[in-house]
mmCIF file of C-alpha atoms and ligand atoms in Angstrom:
data_model
loop_
_atom_site.group_PDB
_atom_site.id
_atom_site.type_symbol
_atom_site.label_atom_id
_atom_site.label_comp_id
_atom_site.label_asym_id
_atom_site.label_seq_id
_atom_site.Cartn_x
_atom_site.Cartn_y
_atom_site.Cartn_z
ATOM 1 C CA UNK A 28 155.855 34.171 25.078
ATOM 2 C CA UNK A 29 153.873 36.838 26.938
ATOM 3 C CA UNK A 30 154.082 40.489 25.909
ATOM 4 C CA UNK A 31 152.938 42.900 28.625
ATOM 5 C CA UNK A 32 151.857 46.287 27.270
ATOM 6 C CA UNK A 33 152.440 49.476 29.255
ATOM 7 C CA UNK A 34 149.493 50.984 31.140
ATOM 8 C CA UNK A 35 147.755 53.251 28.666
ATOM 9 C CA UNK A 36 149.259 51.597 25.575
ATOM 10 C CA UNK A 37 147.239 52.648 22.526
ATOM 11 C CA UNK A 38 145.239 50.256 20.333
ATOM 12 C CA UNK A 39 147.723 50.997 17.528
ATOM 13 C CA UNK A 40 150.623 49.909 19.740
ATOM 14 C CA UNK A 41 148.807 46.687 20.648
ATOM 15 C CA UNK A 42 148.093 46.116 16.979
ATOM 16 C CA UNK A 43 151.773 46.663 16.186
ATOM 17 C CA UNK A 44 152.624 43.680 18.416
ATOM 18 C CA UNK A 45 149.823 41.580 16.922
ATOM 19 C CA UNK A 46 150.911 42.317 13.346
ATOM 20 C CA UNK A 47 154.578 41.595 14.099
ATOM 21 C CA UNK A 48 153.607 38.265 15.674
ATOM 22 C CA UNK A 49 151.429 37.350 12.715
ATOM 23 C CA UNK A 50 154.229 38.190 10.300
ATOM 24 C CA UNK A 51 156.309 35.584 12.144
ATOM 25 C CA UNK A 52 153.552 32.980 11.810
ATOM 26 C CA UNK A 53 152.511 33.082 15.486
ATOM 27 C CA UNK A 54 148.992 32.774 16.867
ATOM 28 C CA UNK A 55 147.899 35.593 19.120
ATOM 29 C CA UNK A 56 145.544 35.763 22.108
ATOM 30 C CA UNK A 57 144.738 39.113 23.649
ATOM 31 C CA UNK A 58 143.831 39.710 27.255
ATOM 32 C CA UNK A 59 142.388 43.202 27.464
ATOM 33 C CA UNK A 60 142.591 43.666 31.242
ATOM 34 C CA UNK A 61 141.163 46.663 33.077
ATOM 35 C CA UNK A 62 144.623 48.182 33.582
ATOM 36 C CA UNK A 63 146.884 46.455 31.161
ATOM 37 C CA UNK A 64 146.729 44.519 27.937
ATOM 38 C CA UNK A 65 148.653 41.283 27.767
ATOM 39 C CA UNK A 66 149.381 39.528 24.481
ATOM 40 C CA UNK A 67 150.113 35.802 24.414
ATOM 41 C CA UNK A 68 152.130 34.599 21.450
ATOM 42 C CA UNK A 69 151.565 30.965 20.653
ATOM 43 C CA UNK A 70 153.485 28.780 18.281
ATOM 44 C CA UNK A 71 155.974 25.971 18.265
ATOM 45 C CA UNK A 72 158.839 28.271 17.247
ATOM 46 C CA UNK A 73 158.559 30.916 19.993
ATOM 47 C CA UNK A 74 161.465 29.235 21.790
ATOM 48 C CA UNK A 75 163.742 30.183 18.898
ATOM 49 C CA UNK A 76 162.689 33.838 18.749
ATOM 50 C CA UNK A 77 164.492 36.564 20.654
ATOM 51 C CA UNK A 78 162.242 38.410 23.116
ATOM 52 C CA UNK A 79 163.837 41.647 21.834
ATOM 53 C CA UNK A 80 161.823 41.368 18.612
ATOM 54 C CA UNK A 81 158.801 42.393 20.679
ATOM 55 C CA UNK A 82 160.497 44.307 23.528
ATOM 56 C CA UNK A 83 161.593 47.049 21.077
ATOM 57 C CA UNK A 84 158.068 47.752 19.828
ATOM 58 C CA UNK A 85 156.329 50.927 21.022
ATOM 59 C CA UNK A 86 154.057 50.510 24.043
ATOM 60 C CA UNK A 87 155.678 47.262 25.208
ATOM 61 C CA UNK A 88 156.594 47.112 28.888
ATOM 62 C CA UNK A 89 158.204 43.710 28.966
ATOM 63 C CA UNK A 90 158.340 40.278 27.397
ATOM 64 C CA UNK A 91 158.346 37.058 29.419
ATOM 65 C CA UNK A 92 159.107 33.632 28.154
ATOM 66 C CA UNK A 93 156.823 30.979 29.530
ATOM 67 C CA UNK A 94 158.657 27.723 29.684
ATOM 68 C CA UNK A 95 155.531 26.014 30.993
ATOM 69 C CA UNK A 96 153.593 24.174 28.323
ATOM 70 C CA UNK A 97 150.363 25.961 29.224
ATOM 71 C CA UNK A 98 149.945 29.590 28.308
ATOM 72 C CA UNK A 99 146.339 30.828 28.305
ATOM 73 C CA UNK A 100 145.554 29.196 31.648
ATOM 74 C CA UNK A 101 148.655 30.796 33.217
ATOM 75 C CA UNK A 102 148.624 33.665 35.705
ATOM 76 C CA UNK A 103 151.322 35.288 33.579
ATOM 77 C CA UNK A 104 148.729 35.656 30.826
ATOM 78 C CA UNK A 105 145.972 36.932 33.088
ATOM 79 C CA UNK A 106 146.803 38.245 36.541
ATOM 80 C CA UNK A 107 143.230 38.712 37.802
ATOM 81 C CA UNK A 108 141.106 35.737 38.862
ATOM 82 C CA UNK A 109 138.688 34.603 36.167
ATOM 83 C CA UNK A 110 135.051 34.492 37.175
ATOM 84 C CA UNK A 111 132.607 32.141 35.499
ATOM 85 C CA UNK A 112 129.072 33.419 35.591
ATOM 86 C CA UNK A 113 126.215 30.917 35.696
ATOM 87 C CA UNK A 114 122.783 32.578 35.643
ATOM 88 C CA UNK A 115 124.209 35.592 37.423
ATOM 89 C CA UNK A 116 126.121 33.719 40.141
ATOM 90 C CA UNK A 117 129.868 33.911 39.861
ATOM 91 C CA UNK A 118 132.189 30.978 40.414
ATOM 92 C CA UNK A 119 135.605 32.166 41.526
ATOM 93 C CA UNK A 120 134.385 35.061 43.671
ATOM 94 C CA UNK A 121 133.581 35.211 47.386
ATOM 95 C CA UNK A 122 130.700 32.796 47.150
ATOM 96 C CA UNK A 123 131.390 29.065 47.433
ATOM 97 C CA UNK A 124 129.169 27.447 44.815
ATOM 98 C CA UNK A 125 127.871 24.001 45.722
ATOM 99 C CA UNK A 126 126.795 21.649 42.932
ATOM 100 C CA UNK A 127 125.042 18.539 44.189
ATOM 101 C CA UNK A 128 122.868 15.672 43.024
ATOM 102 C CA UNK A 129 123.062 12.039 42.015
ATOM 103 C CA UNK A 130 125.958 10.489 40.151
ATOM 104 C CA UNK A 131 123.542 9.360 37.424
ATOM 105 C CA UNK A 132 120.030 10.367 36.465
ATOM 106 C CA UNK A 133 118.080 7.150 37.088
ATOM 107 C CA UNK A 134 114.416 8.122 36.908
ATOM 108 C CA UNK A 135 112.148 11.150 37.098
ATOM 109 C CA UNK A 136 111.216 10.367 40.689
ATOM 110 C CA UNK A 137 114.842 10.001 41.802
ATOM 111 C CA UNK A 138 115.999 13.191 40.076
ATOM 112 C CA UNK A 139 113.097 15.334 41.281
ATOM 113 C CA UNK A 140 113.571 14.189 44.852
ATOM 114 C CA UNK A 141 117.334 14.830 44.610
ATOM 115 C CA UNK A 142 116.691 18.299 43.153
ATOM 116 C CA UNK A 143 114.242 19.133 45.897
ATOM 117 C CA UNK A 144 116.525 18.112 48.764
ATOM 118 C CA UNK A 145 119.728 19.670 47.455
ATOM 119 C CA UNK A 146 117.964 22.932 46.660
ATOM 120 C CA UNK A 147 116.379 23.017 50.103
ATOM 121 C CA UNK A 148 119.793 22.493 51.723
ATOM 122 C CA UNK A 149 121.288 25.401 49.770
ATOM 123 C CA UNK A 150 122.995 23.865 46.721
ATOM 124 C CA UNK A 151 122.964 26.250 43.798
ATOM 125 C CA UNK A 152 123.544 23.851 40.892
ATOM 126 C CA UNK A 153 122.054 20.380 40.286
ATOM 127 C CA UNK A 154 124.372 17.637 39.075
ATOM 128 C CA UNK A 155 123.337 14.415 37.337
ATOM 129 C CA UNK A 156 124.985 12.218 34.729
ATOM 130 C CA UNK A 157 123.014 11.255 31.612
ATOM 131 C CA UNK A 158 126.024 9.879 29.716
ATOM 132 C CA UNK A 159 128.100 7.767 32.082
ATOM 133 C CA UNK A 160 131.561 6.745 30.885
ATOM 134 C CA UNK A 161 131.950 3.631 33.033
ATOM 135 C CA UNK A 162 135.144 1.681 33.496
ATOM 136 C CA UNK A 163 133.325 -1.449 32.324
ATOM 137 C CA UNK A 164 131.152 -1.529 29.184
ATOM 138 C CA UNK A 165 128.765 -3.851 31.085
ATOM 139 C CA UNK A 166 127.956 -1.261 33.773
ATOM 140 C CA UNK A 167 124.953 1.105 33.564
ATOM 141 C CA UNK A 168 125.821 3.710 30.911
ATOM 142 C CA UNK A 169 123.187 6.322 31.769
ATOM 143 C CA UNK A 170 119.775 7.276 30.361
ATOM 144 C CA UNK A 171 121.393 9.465 27.674
ATOM 145 C CA UNK A 172 118.853 11.715 25.887
ATOM 146 C CA UNK A 173 116.035 10.729 28.270
ATOM 147 C CA UNK A 174 118.336 11.707 31.141
ATOM 148 C CA UNK A 175 118.967 15.097 29.543
ATOM 149 C CA UNK A 176 115.222 15.676 29.217
ATOM 150 C CA UNK A 177 114.724 14.841 32.874
ATOM 151 C CA UNK A 178 117.495 17.269 33.794
ATOM 152 C CA UNK A 179 115.760 19.973 31.758
ATOM 153 C CA UNK A 180 112.542 19.299 33.673
ATOM 154 C CA UNK A 181 114.340 19.484 37.031
ATOM 155 C CA UNK A 182 116.100 22.691 36.000
ATOM 156 C CA UNK A 183 112.696 24.206 35.233
ATOM 157 C CA UNK A 184 110.973 22.929 38.325
ATOM 158 C CA UNK A 185 113.629 24.011 40.827
ATOM 159 C CA UNK A 186 114.971 26.989 38.900
ATOM 160 C CA UNK A 187 118.446 25.481 39.247
ATOM 161 C CA UNK A 188 121.218 25.449 36.642
ATOM 162 C CA UNK A 189 122.347 21.910 35.803
ATOM 163 C CA UNK A 190 125.730 20.334 35.190
ATOM 164 C CA UNK A 191 126.064 17.098 33.263
ATOM 165 C CA UNK A 192 128.849 15.185 31.574
ATOM 166 C CA UNK A 193 129.489 15.058 27.842
ATOM 167 C CA UNK A 194 131.575 12.193 26.540
ATOM 168 C CA UNK A 195 131.494 12.377 22.747
ATOM 169 C CA UNK A 196 132.577 15.462 20.737
ATOM 170 C CA UNK A 197 129.556 14.909 18.468
ATOM 171 C CA UNK A 198 127.168 15.243 21.432
ATOM 172 C CA UNK A 199 128.426 18.663 22.567
ATOM 173 C CA UNK A 200 125.730 20.639 20.766
ATOM 174 C CA UNK A 201 122.989 18.301 22.018
ATOM 175 C CA UNK A 202 124.156 18.305 25.651
ATOM 176 C CA UNK A 203 124.764 22.051 25.716
ATOM 177 C CA UNK A 204 121.088 22.606 24.810
ATOM 178 C CA UNK A 205 120.126 21.014 28.125
ATOM 179 C CA UNK A 206 123.061 21.808 30.389
ATOM 180 C CA UNK A 207 124.187 25.093 31.896
ATOM 181 C CA UNK A 208 127.625 23.596 32.516
ATOM 182 C CA UNK A 209 129.268 20.755 30.593
ATOM 183 C CA UNK A 210 131.367 18.354 32.629
ATOM 184 C CA UNK A 211 134.506 16.758 31.230
ATOM 185 C CA UNK A 212 135.148 13.608 33.229
ATOM 186 C CA UNK A 213 138.475 12.533 34.614
ATOM 187 C CA UNK A 214 138.844 9.856 31.948
ATOM 188 C CA UNK A 215 138.380 12.440 29.205
ATOM 189 C CA UNK A 216 140.630 15.225 30.457
ATOM 190 C CA UNK A 217 143.004 14.619 27.576
ATOM 191 C CA UNK A 218 140.377 13.860 24.942
ATOM 192 C CA UNK A 219 141.518 16.773 22.818
ATOM 193 C CA UNK A 220 138.803 16.402 20.167
ATOM 194 C CA UNK A 221 136.202 16.690 22.944
ATOM 195 C CA UNK A 222 137.948 19.717 24.474
ATOM 196 C CA UNK A 223 138.170 21.492 21.125
ATOM 197 C CA UNK A 224 134.501 20.870 20.448
ATOM 198 C CA UNK A 225 133.519 22.207 23.903
ATOM 199 C CA UNK A 226 135.859 25.156 23.397
ATOM 200 C CA UNK A 227 133.998 26.066 20.206
ATOM 201 C CA UNK A 228 130.614 25.744 21.928
ATOM 202 C CA UNK A 229 131.596 28.519 24.397
ATOM 203 C CA UNK A 230 129.442 26.690 26.967
ATOM 204 C CA UNK A 231 130.666 26.920 30.604
ATOM 205 C CA UNK A 232 132.671 23.808 31.406
ATOM 206 C CA UNK A 233 134.015 21.951 34.426
ATOM 207 C CA UNK A 234 137.278 20.226 33.510
ATOM 208 C CA UNK A 235 137.940 17.397 35.921
ATOM 209 C CA UNK A 236 141.519 16.440 36.598
ATOM 210 C CA UNK A 237 142.642 13.208 34.978
ATOM 211 C CA UNK A 238 143.360 10.871 37.869
ATOM 212 C CA UNK A 239 146.830 10.128 36.533
ATOM 213 C CA UNK A 240 147.614 13.637 35.350
ATOM 214 C CA UNK A 241 149.847 16.320 36.799
ATOM 215 C CA UNK A 242 148.701 19.872 37.449
ATOM 216 C CA UNK A 243 150.759 20.955 34.426
ATOM 217 C CA UNK A 244 148.999 18.451 32.142
ATOM 218 C CA UNK A 245 145.660 19.593 33.545
ATOM 219 C CA UNK A 246 146.320 23.276 32.840
ATOM 220 C CA UNK A 247 147.654 22.408 29.397
ATOM 221 C CA UNK A 248 144.397 20.570 28.684
ATOM 222 C CA UNK A 249 142.524 23.709 29.825
ATOM 223 C CA UNK A 250 144.429 25.605 27.120
ATOM 224 C CA UNK A 251 142.542 23.525 24.508
ATOM 225 C CA UNK A 252 139.285 25.041 25.770
ATOM 226 C CA UNK A 253 140.686 28.558 26.121
ATOM 227 C CA UNK A 254 142.399 28.470 22.722
ATOM 228 C CA UNK A 255 138.966 28.112 21.076
ATOM 229 C CA UNK A 256 137.811 31.261 22.836
ATOM 230 C CA UNK A 257 135.886 29.579 25.663
ATOM 231 C CA UNK A 258 136.778 31.549 28.795
ATOM 232 C CA UNK A 259 134.162 29.893 30.980
ATOM 233 C CA UNK A 260 136.471 27.204 32.338
ATOM 234 C CA UNK A 261 136.271 25.802 35.874
ATOM 235 C CA UNK A 262 138.803 23.227 37.074
ATOM 236 C CA UNK A 263 137.751 20.353 39.335
ATOM 237 C CA UNK A 264 140.135 18.411 41.567
ATOM 238 C CA UNK A 265 138.632 14.944 42.046
ATOM 239 C CA UNK A 266 141.521 12.914 43.439
ATOM 240 C CA UNK A 267 144.451 11.178 41.828
ATOM 241 C CA UNK A 268 145.804 7.668 41.814
ATOM 242 C CA UNK A 269 148.531 7.022 44.360
ATOM 243 C CA UNK A 270 149.832 3.978 46.244
ATOM 244 C CA UNK A 271 147.249 4.643 48.969
ATOM 245 C CA UNK A 272 144.276 2.317 48.794
ATOM 246 C CA UNK A 273 142.251 3.260 51.860
ATOM 247 C CA UNK A 274 140.340 5.768 49.741
ATOM 248 C CA UNK A 275 139.090 5.386 46.161
ATOM 249 C CA UNK A 276 141.542 8.083 44.992
ATOM 250 C CA UNK A 277 143.800 10.475 46.942
ATOM 251 C CA UNK A 278 142.507 14.014 47.100
ATOM 252 C CA UNK A 279 145.407 16.279 46.174
ATOM 253 C CA UNK A 280 144.447 19.103 48.510
ATOM 254 C CA UNK A 281 147.598 21.020 47.668
ATOM 255 C CA UNK A 282 146.512 21.330 44.045
ATOM 256 C CA UNK A 283 144.071 24.034 45.201
ATOM 257 C CA UNK A 284 146.723 26.579 46.299
ATOM 258 C CA UNK A 285 149.029 25.350 43.514
ATOM 259 C CA UNK A 286 146.339 26.140 40.914
ATOM 260 C CA UNK A 287 145.599 29.483 42.569
ATOM 261 C CA UNK A 288 149.257 30.415 42.203
ATOM 262 C CA UNK A 289 149.764 29.068 38.680
ATOM 263 C CA UNK A 290 146.440 29.938 37.068
ATOM 264 C CA UNK A 291 143.638 32.483 36.997
ATOM 265 C CA UNK A 292 140.949 29.807 36.590
ATOM 266 C CA UNK A 293 138.501 28.945 39.385
ATOM 267 C CA UNK A 294 138.815 25.528 40.993
ATOM 268 C CA UNK A 295 136.188 23.368 42.660
ATOM 269 C CA UNK A 296 136.601 20.030 44.449
ATOM 270 C CA UNK A 297 134.728 16.737 44.160
ATOM 271 C CA UNK A 298 135.092 15.015 47.549
ATOM 272 C CA UNK A 299 132.793 12.141 46.508
ATOM 273 C CA UNK A 300 134.932 10.523 43.813
ATOM 274 C CA UNK A 301 138.102 11.416 45.714
ATOM 275 C CA UNK A 302 137.112 9.480 48.814
ATOM 276 C CA UNK A 303 134.718 6.850 47.503
ATOM 277 C CA UNK A 304 132.924 6.627 50.863
ATOM 278 C CA UNK A 305 130.080 8.713 52.282
ATOM 279 C CA UNK A 306 131.657 8.829 55.740
ATOM 280 C CA UNK A 307 134.764 10.601 54.407
ATOM 281 C CA UNK A 308 133.023 13.159 52.197
ATOM 282 C CA UNK A 309 132.196 15.828 54.854
ATOM 283 C CA UNK A 310 135.746 16.160 56.219
ATOM 284 C CA UNK A 311 137.243 16.365 52.734
ATOM 285 C CA UNK A 312 134.639 18.872 51.579
ATOM 286 C CA UNK A 313 135.360 21.137 54.565
ATOM 287 C CA UNK A 314 139.120 20.821 54.047
ATOM 288 C CA UNK A 315 138.683 21.845 50.401
ATOM 289 C CA UNK A 316 136.798 25.004 51.332
ATOM 290 C CA UNK A 317 139.372 25.828 54.006
ATOM 291 C CA UNK A 318 142.154 25.372 51.406
ATOM 292 C CA UNK A 319 140.579 27.886 49.030
ATOM 293 C CA UNK A 320 138.305 25.916 46.699
ATOM 294 C CA UNK A 321 135.716 28.050 44.890
ATOM 295 C CA UNK A 322 133.045 25.379 45.003
ATOM 296 C CA UNK A 323 132.190 21.730 45.534
ATOM 297 C CA UNK A 324 130.682 18.976 43.402
ATOM 298 C CA UNK A 325 128.995 16.486 45.725
ATOM 299 C CA UNK A 326 127.034 13.309 45.062
ATOM 300 C CA UNK A 327 123.709 13.194 46.904
ATOM 301 C CA UNK A 328 121.089 10.487 46.382
ATOM 302 C CA UNK A 329 117.579 10.362 47.891
ATOM 303 C CA UNK A 330 118.247 6.751 48.793
ATOM 304 C CA UNK A 331 121.922 5.767 48.350
ATOM 305 C CA UNK A 332 121.151 2.122 49.140
ATOM 306 C CA UNK A 333 119.173 1.921 45.892
ATOM 307 C CA UNK A 334 121.587 3.937 43.718
ATOM 308 C CA UNK A 335 122.555 2.400 40.384
ATOM 309 C CA UNK A 336 125.950 4.127 40.496
ATOM 310 C CA UNK A 337 128.223 5.317 43.315
ATOM 311 C CA UNK A 338 125.794 4.696 46.187
ATOM 312 C CA UNK A 339 128.623 4.136 48.648
ATOM 313 C CA UNK A 340 129.983 7.641 48.199
ATOM 314 C CA UNK A 341 126.619 9.415 47.954
ATOM 315 C CA UNK A 342 125.341 11.474 50.866
ATOM 316 C CA UNK A 343 121.801 11.052 52.119
ATOM 317 C CA UNK A 344 119.620 14.181 52.087
ATOM 318 C CA UNK A 345 120.019 14.639 55.831
ATOM 319 C CA UNK A 346 123.812 14.214 55.871
ATOM 320 C CA UNK A 347 124.052 16.670 52.977
ATOM 321 C CA UNK A 348 121.933 19.231 54.833
ATOM 322 C CA UNK A 349 124.153 18.825 57.910
ATOM 323 C CA UNK A 350 127.299 19.243 55.813
ATOM 324 C CA UNK A 351 125.937 22.434 54.237
ATOM 325 C CA UNK A 352 125.466 23.906 57.707
ATOM 326 C CA UNK A 353 129.053 23.023 58.647
ATOM 327 C CA UNK A 354 130.372 24.370 55.361
ATOM 328 C CA UNK A 355 128.764 27.732 56.070
ATOM 329 C CA UNK A 356 130.937 28.238 59.130
ATOM 330 C CA UNK A 357 134.100 26.981 57.396
ATOM 331 C CA UNK A 358 133.415 29.369 54.511
ATOM 332 C CA UNK A 359 132.922 32.235 56.938
ATOM 333 C CA UNK A 360 136.223 31.507 58.672
ATOM 334 C CA UNK A 361 138.065 31.969 55.364
ATOM 335 C CA UNK A 362 136.191 35.115 54.364
ATOM 336 C CA UNK A 363 133.736 33.403 52.001
ATOM 337 C CA UNK A 364 130.063 32.480 52.105
ATOM 338 C CA UNK A 365 127.738 29.862 50.626
HETATM 339 C C1 PEP B 428 131.169 11.871 37.938
HETATM 340 O O1 PEP B 428 131.284 13.039 38.327
HETATM 341 O O2 PEP B 428 130.092 11.244 37.986
HETATM 342 C C2 PEP B 428 132.358 11.146 37.444
HETATM 343 C C3 PEP B 428 132.248 10.087 36.679
HETATM 344 O O3 PEP B 428 133.505 11.656 37.891
HETATM 345 P P1 PEP B 428 135.021 11.413 37.400
HETATM 346 O O4 PEP B 428 135.043 11.737 35.940
HETATM 347 O O5 PEP B 428 135.789 12.392 38.238
HETATM 348 O O6 PEP B 428 135.374 9.992 37.701
HETATM 349 MN MN1 MN B 429 129.893 9.205 40.327
#
């Protein structure tokens, strides 16, 4: 249930709602907006409560029932777009933030070369996996702590924030020492212990869409992060499983405007895992920006032919630089910039 307070409602009136909710055993989340305060009431029994219980309280403008399973990620809870600030650059504003780099950190030489080329082309954030949750246990699993140390060195050298995946709830504090943004992979979107642990860390996080999950399940998973008080949540559409097998996954381009309507959270797109092939990445990346994505997560490898993971979908430095040029004009045509 969402309780909207009147413009100018006093702190005592807001507290009256909070205390009434607590007396009924509900959890409360406050959104102190610039104009209006909105109070989300969370609990399994809200469906049985009359909205009048809160509508009669002083300072209350209206009470809305949210039948959707997600609450904190909903636009009804927060009308204004959320911005996630990474070293002073905002994700979710006018700027399209490009995160690029190799699928996996493989060596110092590979990562430093990747950092150099993506920075030169205009990427703002360096990506690289140190913990790789692979479909097969026999595939390369990443350099783990050594990979994190290399990322820290690249972050220093290029003055770039880094994003890297965390797989195990017990590794959240370790990984967040090295990463500016934690990545939750598609396979872990509904790993609720991991989400709770990342929520408590308050570290900025990219929540990738589970490839067999609906938008509703995705936003409900985001509530696990938000419920722990972590407001630095960025969604990432990375393609879903459909009957179509000409691409690795099917990019659900419509999820971008759907998310913009349903949620206040920023959304970026990963065209690399969606398509699975380097030749398809540029068109999908441009389509994502045209459709309203707030950023992109793109795999770039100094030498894709030698990549240990995802070489087929990785862009070469020169094709990435060309794409960045093209993206600048697409961004401009939709009133954004890179
Ligand atoms: C990745 O970004 O390297 C990755 C493994 O992506 P996903 O979780 O979307 O498959
Ligand atoms: Mn990959």
